[in-house]
Structure formats: structure tokens, C-alpha cells
XYZ file of C-alpha atoms in Angstrom:
166
model
C -137.104 7.513 -36.934
C -138.540 8.586 -40.292
C -140.604 11.766 -40.705
C -142.701 12.170 -43.861
C -144.947 15.061 -44.912
C -148.054 14.486 -47.063
C -150.328 16.754 -49.077
C -153.573 14.973 -48.118
C -154.908 13.227 -45.062
C -156.026 10.238 -47.143
C -152.492 9.585 -48.442
C -151.120 9.834 -44.902
C -153.753 7.412 -43.561
C -153.065 4.873 -46.329
C -149.315 5.019 -45.715
C -149.783 4.675 -41.953
C -152.072 1.665 -42.393
C -149.610 -0.043 -44.730
C -146.654 0.563 -42.418
C -148.626 -0.702 -39.406
C -149.608 -3.898 -41.253
C -146.073 -5.094 -41.868
C -143.999 -3.541 -39.090
C -144.192 -3.819 -35.306
C -142.684 -0.331 -34.872
C -144.749 2.672 -33.841
C -146.513 5.083 -36.194
C -147.703 8.543 -35.139
C -149.570 11.137 -37.174
C -149.555 14.905 -36.718
C -151.890 17.464 -38.268
C -153.324 20.890 -37.484
C -156.902 19.636 -37.092
C -158.635 16.724 -35.433
C -158.346 13.492 -37.441
C -161.343 12.788 -39.609
C -162.814 16.264 -39.089
C -163.875 16.432 -42.726
C -165.694 13.091 -42.447
C -167.723 14.169 -39.413
C -165.531 13.301 -36.441
C -162.839 10.949 -35.321
C -163.464 7.245 -35.055
C -163.091 5.304 -31.844
C -163.486 6.513 -28.306
C -161.428 7.451 -25.338
C -160.836 5.558 -22.127
C -160.826 8.865 -20.203
C -164.569 8.863 -19.285
C -164.181 5.408 -17.738
C -161.136 6.605 -15.781
C -163.125 9.603 -14.506
C -166.072 7.390 -13.559
C -163.789 5.078 -11.580
C -162.172 8.085 -9.885
C -165.571 9.518 -8.968
C -166.863 6.222 -7.601
C -163.648 5.685 -5.622
C -163.776 9.239 -4.228
C -167.446 9.005 -3.251
C -167.102 5.551 -1.744
C -163.949 6.561 0.109
C -165.641 9.676 1.514
C -168.716 7.775 2.624
C -166.716 4.968 4.246
C -164.425 7.459 5.977
C -167.396 9.242 7.546
C -169.117 5.988 8.456
C -165.967 4.737 10.167
C -165.498 8.011 12.045
C -169.062 8.176 13.396
C -169.700 4.488 14.106
C -166.360 2.918 15.091
C -163.742 5.547 15.811
C -165.731 8.196 17.699
C -169.400 7.276 18.168
C -171.569 9.894 19.912
C -175.186 9.713 20.994
C -176.546 13.104 20.022
C -180.292 13.593 20.252
C -181.090 9.919 19.816
C -179.700 9.884 16.309
C -178.342 6.539 15.056
C -174.594 6.153 14.735
C -174.808 5.608 10.973
C -176.794 8.707 10.041
C -176.102 8.601 6.286
C -178.135 11.692 5.224
C -175.525 13.847 6.937
C -172.825 12.270 4.767
C -174.375 13.212 1.397
C -172.737 16.655 0.840
C -169.224 15.492 1.699
C -169.636 12.269 -0.265
C -170.726 14.252 -3.328
C -167.827 16.695 -3.018
C -165.280 13.907 -2.686
C -166.799 12.075 -5.662
C -166.407 15.204 -7.809
C -162.865 15.701 -6.507
C -161.974 12.085 -7.293
C -163.379 12.357 -10.826
C -161.523 15.603 -11.539
C -158.196 14.368 -10.179
C -158.538 11.064 -12.070
C -159.472 12.960 -15.242
C -156.476 15.273 -15.028
C -154.058 12.455 -14.233
C -155.578 10.261 -16.961
C -155.304 13.051 -19.518
C -151.655 13.642 -18.687
C -150.848 9.943 -18.968
C -152.830 9.411 -22.206
C -151.404 12.525 -23.863
C -147.840 11.726 -22.816
C -147.542 15.157 -21.279
C -144.827 14.452 -18.709
C -142.482 13.955 -21.688
C -141.036 17.411 -22.297
C -138.906 16.630 -25.345
C -139.229 14.391 -28.384
C -136.557 14.370 -31.115
C -139.280 14.534 -33.763
C -139.890 18.155 -32.753
C -136.622 19.131 -34.464
C -137.629 17.698 -37.866
C -138.226 20.145 -40.694
C -141.349 18.210 -41.695
C -143.035 19.084 -38.405
C -143.467 22.654 -39.657
C -145.912 21.285 -42.236
C -148.110 19.930 -39.449
C -148.164 23.341 -37.787
C -149.139 25.033 -41.037
C -152.028 22.725 -41.897
C -150.136 19.837 -43.482
C -150.096 16.146 -42.633
C -147.045 14.474 -41.098
C -146.391 10.811 -40.363
C -143.648 9.703 -37.958
C -142.599 6.062 -38.178
C -140.256 4.206 -35.865
C -139.940 1.070 -38.019
C -137.892 -2.049 -37.515
C -137.252 -2.151 -41.296
C -136.426 1.416 -42.378
C -135.873 0.550 -46.054
C -139.362 -0.969 -46.398
C -140.923 2.010 -44.605
C -139.173 4.432 -46.982
C -140.510 2.482 -49.992
C -144.050 2.601 -48.595
C -143.819 6.337 -47.914
C -142.480 7.160 -51.385
C -145.145 4.930 -52.977
C -147.846 7.005 -51.239
C -146.458 10.281 -52.628
C -144.856 11.784 -49.552
C -143.824 15.391 -50.138
C -140.695 15.066 -48.032
C -139.033 12.191 -46.197
C -136.279 12.724 -43.628
C -134.442 10.685 -41.031
C -134.240 11.997 -37.485
C -131.866 10.533 -34.918
C -133.575 9.359 -31.737
């Protein structure tokens, strides 16, 4: 694994793009601010809203079907001439379970997308990571061809380049 610190975000982005073009290995970038903040926001979107929508729909549908099953099939009661499938009574619980499903899916999705269950990464021990904490720009490459990656990083004026054992 190669860790390289850069003075500018543009140099880091150019080096990352060039390494990604020719190498199937992974490239990660670290910085103290959100990427592209100076240009008016990050590009691309997140899959997290779709995960939350699916969780909300599944929770609401599950809550509604659970209540419908309980009052029509499992334990039907004739109370005041009301029909067995009296759906207006299901609305509050269905809403609450939809919100619960969306929140649980959102939290689980965030943890999976952010890689949070991983408590340790060897890159945390690199000296170059201090630059990212102090407002610098750091690129971490896990290339198949380390010599080519080092040439690309030095060509893009990396401040420091170091190898970290995985």
C-alpha cells in the first residue's frame, strides 16, 4: 500500500485518475473537507436514500400486512358491524413501522457504505495521514504495479510518498 501526500486537491485528483486508469487496484483519498467543496459540492450521489426508501416501504407494507392478517385470518372479530379489513385503523401503526424501517435501513446502510464495522486499517499508522487531519490531501493506493504507481505519484508532485505494510 502506498500513501502519498499532496499540496493541492487538483494534483491529488489527477494522480488518482491516472492510477485508476491503468491499475485494477483500489485508490482512496483522504482530506479534511468534503471533496469538491471549493467547486460547489461533490459530484455523484449516494445510494443511501434509495436504501431508506426501500426500508420504509418494506416496514410500512410489513406492518399493514401483519395487521391485516391478524384481524382477517388469524383472529377475526365482529365488533359493531365493522368489516374484518378495517384499514383506517391500521394507518398509525403502518406509518410508525414505515418510519422505523426507513431509519433502521438508513443506519445499517450508512454503516455498510462507510465501512464502519472495520475498526482498524493499516493506513491509519502512516505519517502522511497526519496531513489529511491538518487540512492536507492524501491518496492511498493499493496498486498491482507499485513501481508504476510511484512514478505517477512523483510525476504529480507528491509531497511525501511512503510504503505501508498491509
